[in-house]
CSV table of C-alpha atoms in Angstrom, one decimal:
chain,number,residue,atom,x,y,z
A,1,UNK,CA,102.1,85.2,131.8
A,2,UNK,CA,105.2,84.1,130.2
A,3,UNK,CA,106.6,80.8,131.7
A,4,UNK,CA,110.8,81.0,132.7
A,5,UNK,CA,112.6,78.1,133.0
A,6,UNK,CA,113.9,77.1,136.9
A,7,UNK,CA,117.8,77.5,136.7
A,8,UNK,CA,119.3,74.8,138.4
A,9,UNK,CA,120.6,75.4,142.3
A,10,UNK,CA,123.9,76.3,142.1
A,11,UNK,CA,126.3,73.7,144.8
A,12,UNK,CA,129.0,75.5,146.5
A,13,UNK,CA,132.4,73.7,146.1
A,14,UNK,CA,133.5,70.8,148.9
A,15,UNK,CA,136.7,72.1,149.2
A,16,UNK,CA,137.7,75.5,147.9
A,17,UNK,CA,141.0,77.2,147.5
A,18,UNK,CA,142.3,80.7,146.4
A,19,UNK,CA,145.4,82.2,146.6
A,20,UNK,CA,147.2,80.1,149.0
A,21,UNK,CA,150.7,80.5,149.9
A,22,UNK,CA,153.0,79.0,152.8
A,23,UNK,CA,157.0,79.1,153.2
A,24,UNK,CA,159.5,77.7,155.4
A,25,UNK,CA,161.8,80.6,156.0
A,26,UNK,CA,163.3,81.2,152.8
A,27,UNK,CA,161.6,78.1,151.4
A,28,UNK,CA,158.1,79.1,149.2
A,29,UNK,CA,156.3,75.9,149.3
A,30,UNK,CA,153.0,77.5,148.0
A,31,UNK,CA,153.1,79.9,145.5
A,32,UNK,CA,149.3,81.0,145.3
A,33,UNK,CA,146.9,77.5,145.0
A,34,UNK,CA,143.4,78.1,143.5
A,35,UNK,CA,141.2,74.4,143.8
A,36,UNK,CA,137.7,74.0,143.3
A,37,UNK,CA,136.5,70.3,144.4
A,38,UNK,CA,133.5,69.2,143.8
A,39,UNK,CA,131.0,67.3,146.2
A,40,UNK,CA,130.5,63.8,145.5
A,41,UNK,CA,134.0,63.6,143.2
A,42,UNK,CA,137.5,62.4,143.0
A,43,UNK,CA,140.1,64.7,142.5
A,44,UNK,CA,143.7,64.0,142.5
A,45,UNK,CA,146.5,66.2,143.3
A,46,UNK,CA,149.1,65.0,141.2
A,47,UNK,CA,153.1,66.6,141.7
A,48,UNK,CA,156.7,65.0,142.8
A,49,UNK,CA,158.2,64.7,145.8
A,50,UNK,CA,158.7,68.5,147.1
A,51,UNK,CA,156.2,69.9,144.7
A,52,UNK,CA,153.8,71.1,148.2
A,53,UNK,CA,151.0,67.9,148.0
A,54,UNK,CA,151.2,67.5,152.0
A,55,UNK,CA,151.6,71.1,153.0
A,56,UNK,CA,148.9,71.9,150.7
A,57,UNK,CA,146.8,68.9,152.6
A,58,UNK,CA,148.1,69.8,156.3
A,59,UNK,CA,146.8,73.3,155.4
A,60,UNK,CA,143.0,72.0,154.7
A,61,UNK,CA,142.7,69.9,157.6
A,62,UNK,CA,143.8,72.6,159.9
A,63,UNK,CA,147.0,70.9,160.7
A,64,UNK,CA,149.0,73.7,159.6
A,65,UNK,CA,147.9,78.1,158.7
A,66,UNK,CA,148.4,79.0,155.2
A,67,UNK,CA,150.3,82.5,155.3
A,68,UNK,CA,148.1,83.7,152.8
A,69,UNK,CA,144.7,83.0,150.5
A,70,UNK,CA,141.8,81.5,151.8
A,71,UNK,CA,140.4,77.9,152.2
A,72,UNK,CA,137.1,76.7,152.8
A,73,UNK,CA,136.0,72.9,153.4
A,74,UNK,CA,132.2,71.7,153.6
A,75,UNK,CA,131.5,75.3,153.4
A,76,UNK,CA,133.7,76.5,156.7
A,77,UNK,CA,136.4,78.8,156.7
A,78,UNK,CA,139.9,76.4,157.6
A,79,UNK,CA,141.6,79.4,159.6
A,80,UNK,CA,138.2,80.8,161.4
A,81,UNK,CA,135.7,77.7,161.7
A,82,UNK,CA,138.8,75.0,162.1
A,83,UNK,CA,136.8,72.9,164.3
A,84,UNK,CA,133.5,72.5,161.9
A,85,UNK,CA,136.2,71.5,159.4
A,86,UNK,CA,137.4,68.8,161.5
A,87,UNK,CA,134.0,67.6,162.2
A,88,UNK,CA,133.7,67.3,158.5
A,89,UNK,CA,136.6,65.4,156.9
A,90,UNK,CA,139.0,62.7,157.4
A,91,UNK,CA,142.4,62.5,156.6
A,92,UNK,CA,144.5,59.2,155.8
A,93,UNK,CA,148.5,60.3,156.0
A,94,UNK,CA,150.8,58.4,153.8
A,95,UNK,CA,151.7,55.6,156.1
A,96,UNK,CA,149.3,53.3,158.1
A,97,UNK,CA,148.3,54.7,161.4
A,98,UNK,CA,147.0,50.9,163.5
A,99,UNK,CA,147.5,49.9,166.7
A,100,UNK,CA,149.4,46.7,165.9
A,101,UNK,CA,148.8,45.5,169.1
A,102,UNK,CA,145.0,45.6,168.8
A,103,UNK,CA,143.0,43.7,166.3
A,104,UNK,CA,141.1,45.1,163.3
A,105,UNK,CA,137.5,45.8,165.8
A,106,UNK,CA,139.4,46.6,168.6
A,107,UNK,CA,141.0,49.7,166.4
A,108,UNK,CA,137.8,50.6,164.9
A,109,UNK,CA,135.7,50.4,168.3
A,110,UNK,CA,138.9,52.5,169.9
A,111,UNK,CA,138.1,55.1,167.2
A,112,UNK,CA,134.4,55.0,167.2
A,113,UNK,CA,134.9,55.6,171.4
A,114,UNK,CA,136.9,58.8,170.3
A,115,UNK,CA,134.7,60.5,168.1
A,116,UNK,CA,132.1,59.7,170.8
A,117,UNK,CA,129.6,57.3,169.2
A,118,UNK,CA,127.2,55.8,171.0
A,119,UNK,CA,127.4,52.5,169.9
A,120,UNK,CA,130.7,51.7,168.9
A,121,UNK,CA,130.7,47.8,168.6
A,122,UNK,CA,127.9,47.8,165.8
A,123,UNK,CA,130.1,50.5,164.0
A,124,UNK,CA,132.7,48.9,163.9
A,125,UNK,CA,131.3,45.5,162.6
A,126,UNK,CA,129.8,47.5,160.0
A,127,UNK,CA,132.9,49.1,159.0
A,128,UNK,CA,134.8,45.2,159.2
A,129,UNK,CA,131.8,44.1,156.4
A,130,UNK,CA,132.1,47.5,154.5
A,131,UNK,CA,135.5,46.7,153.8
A,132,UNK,CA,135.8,43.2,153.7
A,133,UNK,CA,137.9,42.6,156.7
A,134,UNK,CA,135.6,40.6,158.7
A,135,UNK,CA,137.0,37.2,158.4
A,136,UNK,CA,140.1,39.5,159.7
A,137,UNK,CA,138.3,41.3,162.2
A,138,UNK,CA,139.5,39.1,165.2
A,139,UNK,CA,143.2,39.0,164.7
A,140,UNK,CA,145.5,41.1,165.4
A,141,UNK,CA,146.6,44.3,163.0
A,142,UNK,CA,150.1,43.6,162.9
A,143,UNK,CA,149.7,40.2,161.2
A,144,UNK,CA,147.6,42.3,158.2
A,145,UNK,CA,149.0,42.4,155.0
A,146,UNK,CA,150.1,45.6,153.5
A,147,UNK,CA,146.8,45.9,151.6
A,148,UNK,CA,144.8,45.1,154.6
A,149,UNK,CA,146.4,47.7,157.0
A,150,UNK,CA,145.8,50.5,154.6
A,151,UNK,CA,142.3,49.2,154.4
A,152,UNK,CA,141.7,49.1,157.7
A,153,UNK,CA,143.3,52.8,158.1
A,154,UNK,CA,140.6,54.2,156.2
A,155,UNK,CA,137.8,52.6,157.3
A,156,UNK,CA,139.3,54.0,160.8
A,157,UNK,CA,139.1,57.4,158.8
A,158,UNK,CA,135.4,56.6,158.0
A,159,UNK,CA,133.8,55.9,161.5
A,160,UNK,CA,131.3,58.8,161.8
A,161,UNK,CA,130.6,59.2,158.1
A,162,UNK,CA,132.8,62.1,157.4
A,163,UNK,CA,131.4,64.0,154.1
A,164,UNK,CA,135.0,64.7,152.7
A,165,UNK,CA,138.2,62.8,153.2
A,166,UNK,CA,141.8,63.4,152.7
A,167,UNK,CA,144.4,60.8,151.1
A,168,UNK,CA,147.7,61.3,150.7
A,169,UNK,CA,149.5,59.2,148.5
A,170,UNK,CA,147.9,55.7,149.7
A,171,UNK,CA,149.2,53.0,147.7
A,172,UNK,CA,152.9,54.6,148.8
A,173,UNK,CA,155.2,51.2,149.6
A,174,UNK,CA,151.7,48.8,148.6
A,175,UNK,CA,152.6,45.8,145.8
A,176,UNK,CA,150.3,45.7,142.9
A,177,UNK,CA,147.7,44.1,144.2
A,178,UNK,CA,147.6,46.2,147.5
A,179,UNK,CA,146.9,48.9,145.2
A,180,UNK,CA,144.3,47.5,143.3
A,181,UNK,CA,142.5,46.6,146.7
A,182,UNK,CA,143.1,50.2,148.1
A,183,UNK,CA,141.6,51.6,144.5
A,184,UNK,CA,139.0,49.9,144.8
A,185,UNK,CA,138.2,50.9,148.2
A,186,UNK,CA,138.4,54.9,147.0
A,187,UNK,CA,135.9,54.1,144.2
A,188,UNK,CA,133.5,52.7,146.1
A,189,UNK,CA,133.7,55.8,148.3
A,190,UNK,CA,132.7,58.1,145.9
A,191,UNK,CA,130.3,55.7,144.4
A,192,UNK,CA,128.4,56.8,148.2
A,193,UNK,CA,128.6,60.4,147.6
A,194,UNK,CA,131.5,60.8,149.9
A,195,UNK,CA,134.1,64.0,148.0
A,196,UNK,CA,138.0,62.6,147.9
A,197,UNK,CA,141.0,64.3,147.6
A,198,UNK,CA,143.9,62.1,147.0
A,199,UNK,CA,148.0,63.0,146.6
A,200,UNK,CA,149.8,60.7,144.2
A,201,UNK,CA,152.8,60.6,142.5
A,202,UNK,CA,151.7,58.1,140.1
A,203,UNK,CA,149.9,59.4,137.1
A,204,UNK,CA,148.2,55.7,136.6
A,205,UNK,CA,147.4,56.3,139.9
A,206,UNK,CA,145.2,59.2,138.9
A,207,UNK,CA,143.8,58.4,136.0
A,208,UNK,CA,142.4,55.2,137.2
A,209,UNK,CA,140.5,57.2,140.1
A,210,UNK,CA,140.3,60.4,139.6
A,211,UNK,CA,137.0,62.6,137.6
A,212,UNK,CA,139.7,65.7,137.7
A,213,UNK,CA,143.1,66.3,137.8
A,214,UNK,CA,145.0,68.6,139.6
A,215,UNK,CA,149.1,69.1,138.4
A,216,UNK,CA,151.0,70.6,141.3
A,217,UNK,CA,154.5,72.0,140.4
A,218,UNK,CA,156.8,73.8,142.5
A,219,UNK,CA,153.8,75.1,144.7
A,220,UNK,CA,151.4,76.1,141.9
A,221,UNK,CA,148.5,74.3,139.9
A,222,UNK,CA,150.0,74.7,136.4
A,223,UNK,CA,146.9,72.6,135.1
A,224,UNK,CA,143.9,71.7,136.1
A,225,UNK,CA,140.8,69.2,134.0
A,226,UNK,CA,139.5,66.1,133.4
A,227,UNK,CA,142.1,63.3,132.0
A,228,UNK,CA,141.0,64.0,128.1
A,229,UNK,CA,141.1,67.8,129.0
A,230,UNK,CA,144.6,67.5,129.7
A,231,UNK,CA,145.7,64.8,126.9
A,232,UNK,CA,144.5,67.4,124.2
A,233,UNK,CA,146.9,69.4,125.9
A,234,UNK,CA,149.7,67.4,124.8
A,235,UNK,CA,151.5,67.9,121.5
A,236,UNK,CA,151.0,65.7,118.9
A,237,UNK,CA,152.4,62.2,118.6
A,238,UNK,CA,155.2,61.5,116.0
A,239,UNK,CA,155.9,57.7,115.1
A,240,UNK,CA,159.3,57.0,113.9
A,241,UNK,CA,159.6,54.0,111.5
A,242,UNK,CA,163.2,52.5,112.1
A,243,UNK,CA,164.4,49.8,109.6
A,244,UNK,CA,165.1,46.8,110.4
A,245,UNK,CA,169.1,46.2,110.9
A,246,UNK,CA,171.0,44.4,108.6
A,247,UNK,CA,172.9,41.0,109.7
A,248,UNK,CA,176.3,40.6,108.2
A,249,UNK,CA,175.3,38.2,105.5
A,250,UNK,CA,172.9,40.2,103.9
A,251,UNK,CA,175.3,43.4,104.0
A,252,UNK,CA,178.3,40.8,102.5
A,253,UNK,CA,175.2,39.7,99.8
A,254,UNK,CA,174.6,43.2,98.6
A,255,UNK,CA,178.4,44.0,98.5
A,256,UNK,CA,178.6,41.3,96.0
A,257,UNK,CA,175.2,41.4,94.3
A,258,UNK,CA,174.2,37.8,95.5
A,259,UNK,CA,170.6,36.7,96.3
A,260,UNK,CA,170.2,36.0,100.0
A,261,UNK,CA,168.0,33.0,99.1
A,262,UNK,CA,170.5,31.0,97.3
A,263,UNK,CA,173.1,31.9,99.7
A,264,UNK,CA,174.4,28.7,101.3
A,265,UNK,CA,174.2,28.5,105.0
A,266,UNK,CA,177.5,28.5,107.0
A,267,UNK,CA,176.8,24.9,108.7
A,268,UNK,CA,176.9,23.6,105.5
A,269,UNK,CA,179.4,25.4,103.7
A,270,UNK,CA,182.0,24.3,106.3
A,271,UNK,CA,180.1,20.5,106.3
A,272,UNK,CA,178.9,19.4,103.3
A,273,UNK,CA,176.3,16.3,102.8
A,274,UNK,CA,178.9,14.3,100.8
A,275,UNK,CA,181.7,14.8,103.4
A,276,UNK,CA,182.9,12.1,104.6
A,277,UNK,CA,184.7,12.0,108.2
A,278,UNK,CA,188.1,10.8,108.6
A,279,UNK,CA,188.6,7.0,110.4
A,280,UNK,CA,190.8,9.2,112.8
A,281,UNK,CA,188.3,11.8,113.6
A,282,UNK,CA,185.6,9.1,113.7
A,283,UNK,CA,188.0,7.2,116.2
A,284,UNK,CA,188.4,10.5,118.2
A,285,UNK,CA,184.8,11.1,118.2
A,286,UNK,CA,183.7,7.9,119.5
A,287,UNK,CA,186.2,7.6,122.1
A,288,UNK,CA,189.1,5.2,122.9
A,289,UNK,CA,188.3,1.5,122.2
């Protein structure tokens, strides 16, 4: 008999789109979205304000019904099976959502109690350590800086280990180094096999995180690939060598066919070494006596 080689099992998407569509009245927001996402990967949904990143997201977490296509997440139909899909993401909106009353544990424990853990205090330690907020763990949320409070958002998104989260845009209104901290916070999430799909505006934003790159505009992917997939989509560079302009010496040198190297200097055209200075200005200088 004739050996054949084993092919590989084929893994269904995380998160799969086809033909979605949603309008507000007269307003087509989605014009026909087709997504694959891989498990275990980063993919960023990058588009301007208005270009349908949140609907498109409301729509997967079975916020909101598409009016058209169909979605699927972990493998469960979004419209049909929209409970499975909740048990199976988390979703992080574009603005902190903390108790600022309570203190970093008391909002995890709070979330661990709603998803109906068993144990919610060693959850939520865990979750403090997993995102280096323990030192913080005992104070209150609303003296957290930026950085922190988004921090401590998603681990609240995390309690329960949910295979696929949702972020959209979060680094929106974060300094510099609030993003770096949230960045690296989405890294080490994929790093643990957990599938992301993140909304940005920023395109830095996605190339620092993101394995695939998804560009929304006016409600339809108009490209779709890795970040060197889509930079060979980009026409070739041109570099434009501008001279150099002129100051008004040289341009008065060439006029008069002079060398700009033997040119005397204006300081010392108008004083010369051998000068010598008037008593009266010298008296002026230094002042009545």
């Amino acid at each position: 008999m004739t050996a054949t080689a084993t092919e590989p099992a084929r893994t269904e998407p995380a998160i799969r789109l086809a033909g979605i569509t949603k309008s507000y009245r007269e307003l087509q927001v989605l014009r026909g979205v087709d997504l694959d996402v891989e498990p275990g990967s980063i993919v960023a949904l990058l588009g301007s304000n208005g270009a349908g990143k949140t609907t498109l997201v409301r729509i997967l977490s079975s916020l909101l019904k598409a009016d058209g296509g169909t979605a699927t997440v972990n493998g469960f139909d979004v419209a049909a099976q929209a409970g499975d899909v909740r048990l199976s993401i988390s979703l992080t909106g574009q603005f902190a959502a903390v108790d600022e009353v309570l203190t970093g544990r008391e909002n995890l424990v709070l979330v661990a109690r709603l998803r109906h853990l068993p144990d919610p205090g060693p959850v939520a330690d865990r979750m403090l350590a997993r995102f280096s907020l323990t030192d913080a763990g005992g104070r209150r949320a609303g003296t957290y800086s930026g950085g922190m409070r988004r921090r401590l958002d998603i681990a609240m998104s995390l309690v329960g280990d949910p295979p696929i989260v949702f972020l959209d845009e979060p680094t929106t209104g974060l300094d510099p180094q609030a993003r770096i901290e949230v960045w690296q916070t989405v890294k080490a999430l994929a790093a643990g096999g957990t599938t992301v799909l993140l909304t940005t505006q920023y395109l830095d934003e996605a190339e620092q995180l993101a394995d695939r790159i998804a560009v929304l505009h006016e409600g339809t992917i108009i490209r779709h690939g890795t970040l060197a997939e889509l930079k060979r989509l980009l026409p070739a560079a041109t570099v434009e060598y501008v001279e150099k302009q002129p100051t008004l010496e040289e341009v008065f040198l060439a006029l008069v066919g002079g060398d700009a190297a033997e040119a005397p200097r204006a300081q010392d055209a108008m004083a010369p070494e051998d000068a010598t200075v008037p008593q009266d200005a010298a008296r002026t200088e230094g002042g009545p006596r």
